[in-house]
PDB file of C-alpha atoms and ligand atoms in Angstrom:
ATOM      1  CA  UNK A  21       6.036   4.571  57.831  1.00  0.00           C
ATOM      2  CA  UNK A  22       9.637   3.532  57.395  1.00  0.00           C
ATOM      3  CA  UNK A  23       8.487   1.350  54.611  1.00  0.00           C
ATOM      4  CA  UNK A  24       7.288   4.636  52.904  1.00  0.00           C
ATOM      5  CA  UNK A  25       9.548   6.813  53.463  1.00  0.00           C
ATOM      6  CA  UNK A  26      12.112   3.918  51.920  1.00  0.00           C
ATOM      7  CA  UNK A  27      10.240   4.413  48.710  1.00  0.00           C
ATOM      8  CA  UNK A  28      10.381   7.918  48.424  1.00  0.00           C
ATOM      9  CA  UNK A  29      14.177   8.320  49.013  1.00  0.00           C
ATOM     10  CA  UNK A  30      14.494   5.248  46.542  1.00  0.00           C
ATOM     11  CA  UNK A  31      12.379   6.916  44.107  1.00  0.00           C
ATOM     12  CA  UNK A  32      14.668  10.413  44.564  1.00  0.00           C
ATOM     13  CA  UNK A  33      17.536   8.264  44.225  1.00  0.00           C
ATOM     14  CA  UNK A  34      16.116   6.951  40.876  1.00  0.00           C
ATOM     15  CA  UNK A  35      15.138  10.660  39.516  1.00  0.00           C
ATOM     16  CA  UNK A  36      12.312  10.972  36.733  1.00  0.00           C
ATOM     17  CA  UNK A  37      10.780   8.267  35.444  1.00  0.00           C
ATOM     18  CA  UNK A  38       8.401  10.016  32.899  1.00  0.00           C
ATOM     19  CA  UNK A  39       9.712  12.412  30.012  1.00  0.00           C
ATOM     20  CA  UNK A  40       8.459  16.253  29.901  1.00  0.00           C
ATOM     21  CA  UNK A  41       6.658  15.170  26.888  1.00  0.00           C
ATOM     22  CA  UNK A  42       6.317  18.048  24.734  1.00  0.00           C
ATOM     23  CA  UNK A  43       8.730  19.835  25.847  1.00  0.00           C
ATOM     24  CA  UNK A  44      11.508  17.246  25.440  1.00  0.00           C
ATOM     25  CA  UNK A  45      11.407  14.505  22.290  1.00  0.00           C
ATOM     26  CA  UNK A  46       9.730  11.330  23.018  1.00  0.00           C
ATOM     27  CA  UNK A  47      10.981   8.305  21.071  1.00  0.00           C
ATOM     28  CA  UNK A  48       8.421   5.592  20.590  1.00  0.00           C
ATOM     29  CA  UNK A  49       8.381   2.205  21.552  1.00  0.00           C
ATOM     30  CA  UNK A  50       9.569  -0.618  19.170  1.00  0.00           C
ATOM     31  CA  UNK A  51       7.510  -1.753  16.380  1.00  0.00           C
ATOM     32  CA  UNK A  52       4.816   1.106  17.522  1.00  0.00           C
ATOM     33  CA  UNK A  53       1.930   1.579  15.222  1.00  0.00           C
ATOM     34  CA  UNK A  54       1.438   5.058  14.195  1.00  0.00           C
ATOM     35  CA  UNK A  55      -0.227   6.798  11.545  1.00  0.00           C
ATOM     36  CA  UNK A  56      -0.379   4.262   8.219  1.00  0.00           C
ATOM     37  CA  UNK A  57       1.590   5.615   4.986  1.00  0.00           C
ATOM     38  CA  UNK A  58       0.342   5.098   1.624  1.00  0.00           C
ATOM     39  CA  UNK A  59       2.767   5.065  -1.429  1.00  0.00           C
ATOM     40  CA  UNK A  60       0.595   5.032  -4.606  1.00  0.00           C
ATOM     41  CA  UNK A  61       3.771   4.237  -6.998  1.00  0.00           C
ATOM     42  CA  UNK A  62       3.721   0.721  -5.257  1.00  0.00           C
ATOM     43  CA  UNK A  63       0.262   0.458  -5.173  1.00  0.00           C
ATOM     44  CA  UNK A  64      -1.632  -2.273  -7.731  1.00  0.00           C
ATOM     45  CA  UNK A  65      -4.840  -1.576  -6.226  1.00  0.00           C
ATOM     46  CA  UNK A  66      -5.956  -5.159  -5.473  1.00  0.00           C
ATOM     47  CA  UNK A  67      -8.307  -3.801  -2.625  1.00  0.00           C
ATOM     48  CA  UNK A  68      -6.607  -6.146  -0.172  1.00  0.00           C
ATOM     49  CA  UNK A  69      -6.367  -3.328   2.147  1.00  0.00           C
ATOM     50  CA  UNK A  70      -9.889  -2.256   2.061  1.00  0.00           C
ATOM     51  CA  UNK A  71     -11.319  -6.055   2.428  1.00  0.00           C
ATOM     52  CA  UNK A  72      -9.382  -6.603   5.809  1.00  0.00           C
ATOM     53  CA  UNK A  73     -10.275  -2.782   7.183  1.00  0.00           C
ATOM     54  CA  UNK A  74     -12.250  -3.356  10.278  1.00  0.00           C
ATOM     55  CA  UNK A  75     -13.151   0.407  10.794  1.00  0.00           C
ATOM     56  CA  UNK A  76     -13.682   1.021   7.142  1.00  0.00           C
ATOM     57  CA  UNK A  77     -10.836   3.478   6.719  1.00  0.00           C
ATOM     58  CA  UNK A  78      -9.659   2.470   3.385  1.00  0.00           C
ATOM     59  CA  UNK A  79     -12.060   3.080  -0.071  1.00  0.00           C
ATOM     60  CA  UNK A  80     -10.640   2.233  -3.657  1.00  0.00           C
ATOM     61  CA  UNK A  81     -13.256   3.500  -6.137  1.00  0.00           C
ATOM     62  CA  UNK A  82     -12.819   2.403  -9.664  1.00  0.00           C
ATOM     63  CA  UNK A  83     -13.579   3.696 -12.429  1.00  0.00           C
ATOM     64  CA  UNK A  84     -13.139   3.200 -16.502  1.00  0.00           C
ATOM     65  CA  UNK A  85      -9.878   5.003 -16.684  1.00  0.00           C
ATOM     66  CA  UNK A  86      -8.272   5.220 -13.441  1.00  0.00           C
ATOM     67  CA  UNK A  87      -8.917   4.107  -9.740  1.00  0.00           C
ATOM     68  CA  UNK A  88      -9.402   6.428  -5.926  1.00  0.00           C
ATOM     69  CA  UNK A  89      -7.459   5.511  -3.147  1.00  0.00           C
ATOM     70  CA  UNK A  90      -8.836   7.480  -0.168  1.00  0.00           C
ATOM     71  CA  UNK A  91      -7.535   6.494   3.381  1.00  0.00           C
ATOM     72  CA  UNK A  92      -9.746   8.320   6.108  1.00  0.00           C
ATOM     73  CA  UNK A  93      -7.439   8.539   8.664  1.00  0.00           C
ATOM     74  CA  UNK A  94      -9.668   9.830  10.991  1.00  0.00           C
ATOM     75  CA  UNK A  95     -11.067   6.234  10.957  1.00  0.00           C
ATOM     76  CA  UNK A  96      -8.206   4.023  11.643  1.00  0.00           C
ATOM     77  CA  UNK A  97      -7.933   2.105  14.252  1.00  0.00           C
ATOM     78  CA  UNK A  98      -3.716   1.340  13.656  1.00  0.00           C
ATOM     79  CA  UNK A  99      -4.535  -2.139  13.967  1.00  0.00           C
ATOM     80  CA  UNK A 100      -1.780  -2.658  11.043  1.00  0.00           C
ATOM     81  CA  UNK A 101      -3.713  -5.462   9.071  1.00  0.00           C
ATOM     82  CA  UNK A 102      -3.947  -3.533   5.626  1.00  0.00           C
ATOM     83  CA  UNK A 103      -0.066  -3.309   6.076  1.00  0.00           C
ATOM     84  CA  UNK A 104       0.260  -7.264   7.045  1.00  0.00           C
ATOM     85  CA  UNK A 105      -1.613  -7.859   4.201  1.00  0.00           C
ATOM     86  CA  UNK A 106      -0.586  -5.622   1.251  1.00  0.00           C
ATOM     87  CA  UNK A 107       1.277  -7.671  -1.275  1.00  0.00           C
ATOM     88  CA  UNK A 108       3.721  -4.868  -2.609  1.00  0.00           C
ATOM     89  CA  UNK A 109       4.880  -2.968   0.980  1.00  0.00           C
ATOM     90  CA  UNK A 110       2.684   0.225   0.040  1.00  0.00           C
ATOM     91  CA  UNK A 111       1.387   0.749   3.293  1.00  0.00           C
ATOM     92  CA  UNK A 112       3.455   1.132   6.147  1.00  0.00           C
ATOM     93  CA  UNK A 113       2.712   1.926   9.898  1.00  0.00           C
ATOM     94  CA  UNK A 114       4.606   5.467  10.505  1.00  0.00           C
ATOM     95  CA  UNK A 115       5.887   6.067  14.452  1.00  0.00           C
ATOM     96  CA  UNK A 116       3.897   9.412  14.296  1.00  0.00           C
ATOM     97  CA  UNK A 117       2.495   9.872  17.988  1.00  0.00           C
ATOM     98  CA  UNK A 118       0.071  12.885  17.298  1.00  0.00           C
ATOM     99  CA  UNK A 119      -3.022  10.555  16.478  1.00  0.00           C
ATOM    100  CA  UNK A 120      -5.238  12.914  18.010  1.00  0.00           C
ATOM    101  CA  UNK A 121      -7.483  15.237  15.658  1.00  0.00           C
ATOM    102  CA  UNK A 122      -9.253  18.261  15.807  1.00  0.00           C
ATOM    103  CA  UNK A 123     -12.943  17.719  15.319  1.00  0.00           C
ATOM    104  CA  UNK A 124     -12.508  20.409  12.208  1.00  0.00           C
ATOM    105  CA  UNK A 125      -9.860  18.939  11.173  1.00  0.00           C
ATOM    106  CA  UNK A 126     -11.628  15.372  11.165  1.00  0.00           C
ATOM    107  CA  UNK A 127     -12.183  16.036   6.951  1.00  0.00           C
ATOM    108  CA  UNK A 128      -8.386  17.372   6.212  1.00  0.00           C
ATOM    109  CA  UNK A 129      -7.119  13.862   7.095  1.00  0.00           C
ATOM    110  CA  UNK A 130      -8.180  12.089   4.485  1.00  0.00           C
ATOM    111  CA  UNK A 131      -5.816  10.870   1.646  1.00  0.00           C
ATOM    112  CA  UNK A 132      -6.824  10.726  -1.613  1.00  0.00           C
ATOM    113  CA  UNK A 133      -4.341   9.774  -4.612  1.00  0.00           C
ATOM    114  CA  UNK A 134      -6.205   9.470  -8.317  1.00  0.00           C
ATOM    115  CA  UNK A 135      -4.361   6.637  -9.953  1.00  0.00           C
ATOM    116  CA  UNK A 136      -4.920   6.746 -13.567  1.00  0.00           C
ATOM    117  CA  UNK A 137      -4.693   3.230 -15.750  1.00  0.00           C
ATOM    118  CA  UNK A 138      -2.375   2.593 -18.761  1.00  0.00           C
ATOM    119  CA  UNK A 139      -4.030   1.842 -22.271  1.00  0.00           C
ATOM    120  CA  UNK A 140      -3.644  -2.212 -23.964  1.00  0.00           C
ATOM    121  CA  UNK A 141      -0.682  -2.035 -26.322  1.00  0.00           C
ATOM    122  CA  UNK A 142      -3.044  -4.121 -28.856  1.00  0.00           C
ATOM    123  CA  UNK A 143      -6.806  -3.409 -28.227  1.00  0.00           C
ATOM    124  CA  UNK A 144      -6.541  -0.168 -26.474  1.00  0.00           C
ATOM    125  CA  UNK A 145      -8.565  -1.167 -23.693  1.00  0.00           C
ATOM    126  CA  UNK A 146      -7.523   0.713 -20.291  1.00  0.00           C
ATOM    127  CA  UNK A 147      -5.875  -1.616 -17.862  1.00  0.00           C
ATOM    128  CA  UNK A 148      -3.793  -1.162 -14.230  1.00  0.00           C
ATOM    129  CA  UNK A 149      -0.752   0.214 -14.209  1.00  0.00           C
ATOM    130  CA  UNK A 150       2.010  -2.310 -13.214  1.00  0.00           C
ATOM    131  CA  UNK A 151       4.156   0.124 -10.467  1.00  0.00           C
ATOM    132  CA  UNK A 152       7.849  -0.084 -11.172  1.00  0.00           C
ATOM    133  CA  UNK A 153       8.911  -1.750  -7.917  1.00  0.00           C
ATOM    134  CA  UNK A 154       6.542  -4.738  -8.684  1.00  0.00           C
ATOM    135  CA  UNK A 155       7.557  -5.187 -12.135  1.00  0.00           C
ATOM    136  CA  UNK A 156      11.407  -4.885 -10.945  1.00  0.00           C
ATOM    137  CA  UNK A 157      10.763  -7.812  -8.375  1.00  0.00           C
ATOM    138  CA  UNK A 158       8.668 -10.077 -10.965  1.00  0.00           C
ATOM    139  CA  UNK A 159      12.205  -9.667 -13.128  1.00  0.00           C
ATOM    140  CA  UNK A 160      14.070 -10.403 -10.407  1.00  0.00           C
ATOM    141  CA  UNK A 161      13.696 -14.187 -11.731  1.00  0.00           C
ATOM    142  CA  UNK A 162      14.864 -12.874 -15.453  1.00  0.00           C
ATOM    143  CA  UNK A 163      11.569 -13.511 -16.629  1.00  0.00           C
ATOM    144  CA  UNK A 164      11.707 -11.629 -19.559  1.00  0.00           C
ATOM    145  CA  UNK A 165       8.885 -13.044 -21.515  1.00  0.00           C
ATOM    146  CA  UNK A 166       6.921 -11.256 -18.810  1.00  0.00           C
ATOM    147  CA  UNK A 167       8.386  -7.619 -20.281  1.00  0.00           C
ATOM    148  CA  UNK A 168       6.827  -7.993 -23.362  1.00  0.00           C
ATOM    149  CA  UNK A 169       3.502  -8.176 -22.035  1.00  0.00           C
ATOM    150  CA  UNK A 170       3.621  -5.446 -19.729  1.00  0.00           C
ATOM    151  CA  UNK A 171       1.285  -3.409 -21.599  1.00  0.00           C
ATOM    152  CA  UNK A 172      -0.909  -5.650 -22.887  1.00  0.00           C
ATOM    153  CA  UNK A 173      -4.522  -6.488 -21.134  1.00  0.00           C
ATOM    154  CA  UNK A 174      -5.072 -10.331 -19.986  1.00  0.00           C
ATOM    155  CA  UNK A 175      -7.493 -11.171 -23.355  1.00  0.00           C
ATOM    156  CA  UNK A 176      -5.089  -9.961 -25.960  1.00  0.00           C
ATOM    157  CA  UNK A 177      -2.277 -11.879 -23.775  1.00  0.00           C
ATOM    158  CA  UNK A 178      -4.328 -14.952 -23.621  1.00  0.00           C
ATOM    159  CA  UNK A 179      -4.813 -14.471 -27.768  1.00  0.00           C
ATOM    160  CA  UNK A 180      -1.135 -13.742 -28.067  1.00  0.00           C
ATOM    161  CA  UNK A 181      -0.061 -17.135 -26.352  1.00  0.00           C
ATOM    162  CA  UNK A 182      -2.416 -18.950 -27.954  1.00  0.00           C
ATOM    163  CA  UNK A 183      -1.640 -18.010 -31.413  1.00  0.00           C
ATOM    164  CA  UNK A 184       1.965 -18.341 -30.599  1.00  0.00           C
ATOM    165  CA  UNK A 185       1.250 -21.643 -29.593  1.00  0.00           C
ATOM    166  CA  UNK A 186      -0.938 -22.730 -32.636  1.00  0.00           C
ATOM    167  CA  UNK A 187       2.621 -21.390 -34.688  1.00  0.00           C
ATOM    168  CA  UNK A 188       4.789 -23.915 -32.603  1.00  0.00           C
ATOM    169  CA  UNK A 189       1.807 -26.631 -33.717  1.00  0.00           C
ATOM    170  CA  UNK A 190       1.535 -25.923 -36.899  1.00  0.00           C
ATOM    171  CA  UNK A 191       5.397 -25.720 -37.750  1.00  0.00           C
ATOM    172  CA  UNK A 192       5.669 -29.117 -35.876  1.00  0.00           C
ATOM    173  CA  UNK A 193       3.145 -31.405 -38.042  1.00  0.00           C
ATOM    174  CA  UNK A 194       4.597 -29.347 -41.100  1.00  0.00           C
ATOM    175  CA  UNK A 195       8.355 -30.378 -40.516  1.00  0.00           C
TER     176      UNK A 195
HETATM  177  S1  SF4 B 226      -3.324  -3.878  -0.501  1.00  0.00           S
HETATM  178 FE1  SF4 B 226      -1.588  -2.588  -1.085  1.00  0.00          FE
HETATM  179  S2  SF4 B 226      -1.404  -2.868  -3.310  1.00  0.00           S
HETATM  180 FE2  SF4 B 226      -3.444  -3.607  -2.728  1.00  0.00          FE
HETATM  181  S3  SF4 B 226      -4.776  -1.795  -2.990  1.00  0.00           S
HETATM  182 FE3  SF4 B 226      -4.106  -1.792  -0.855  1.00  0.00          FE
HETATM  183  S4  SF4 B 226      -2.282  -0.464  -0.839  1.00  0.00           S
HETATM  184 FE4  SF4 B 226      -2.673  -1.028  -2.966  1.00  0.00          FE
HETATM  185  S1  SF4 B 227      -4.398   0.131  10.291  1.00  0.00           S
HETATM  186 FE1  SF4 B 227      -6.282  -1.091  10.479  1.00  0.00          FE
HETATM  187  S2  SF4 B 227      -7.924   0.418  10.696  1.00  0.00           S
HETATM  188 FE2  SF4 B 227      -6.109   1.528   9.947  1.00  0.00          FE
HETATM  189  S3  SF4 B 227      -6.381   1.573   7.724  1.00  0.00           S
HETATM  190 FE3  SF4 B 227      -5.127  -0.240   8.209  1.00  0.00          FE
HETATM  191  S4  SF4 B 227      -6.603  -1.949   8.414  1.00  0.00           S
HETATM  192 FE4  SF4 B 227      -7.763  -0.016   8.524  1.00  0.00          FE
END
């Protein structure tokens, strides 16, 4: 009984342990893993993401002239692989709390982004954008050979080397 009434006036002593959660602002724990965030302007669409989705949350459609990202949020587990994974940072884990969802509101949390391809600088052929941040962190090593062919799709690159290279020959024996 003692023992008891020990904890209680300890426990008074202490005051609240919980928060008045909604009523007062929560903060989240460290490195908690909300809602995911997906920034298309990063986004190469490798499909990374959507190979190492356990609960099939993430879909990349693709198409002749562009590619659909749709992440069914509604779906996600937060495990935070696709964001371990993702070469170029465009998925991040938020700290948003509210994971729970209306069941009529189980369709409205779906993000979709269209992402439409560039056209070959040489053949015309549609090919994936290169985002900006990507391109800024391949120069990073001044490789500026690599500007050039920004454009260009990986055939009419591999015929641009090689003639370039058949030049270098050809001057060589002719000198
Ligand atoms: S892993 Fe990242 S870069 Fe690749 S498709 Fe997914 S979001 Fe885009
Ligand atoms: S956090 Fe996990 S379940 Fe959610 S989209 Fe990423 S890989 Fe899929």
């Amino acid at each position: 009984m003692l023992k008891t009434i020990g904890a209680v006036l300890s426990a008074l002593k202490k005051g609240r342990a919980t928060v008045n959660y909604p009523y007062e602002p929560i903060t989240p724990p460290q490195n908690y893993r909300g809602k995911v965030q997906y920034d298309s302007t990063k986004c190469i669409g490798c499909g990374t993401c959507q190979y190492v989705c356990g609960g099939k949350a993430i879909k990349i459609d693709t198409y002749n002239d562009h590619f659909d990202y749709i992440l069914w949020d509604a779906a996600c587990t937060r495990c935070g692989m696709c964001v371990e994974f993702c070469p170029t940072g465009a998925l991040t884990m938020s700290e948003n709390l509210h994971n729970a969802i209306l069941g009529e509101e189980i369709l409205e949390r779906i993000h979709y982004k269209n992402i439409p391809y560039v056209r070959c600088d040489i053949c015309k052929k549609y090919i994936k954008p290169l985002p900006d941040v990507v391109y800024q962190e391949i120069l990073k090593g001044n490789n500026y050979a690599f500007k050039e062919n920004e454009h260009i799709c990986p055939d009419c690159r591999r015929k641009l080397h090689a003639e370039k290279l058949f030049k270098g020959i050809n001057t060589l024996v002719n000198r």
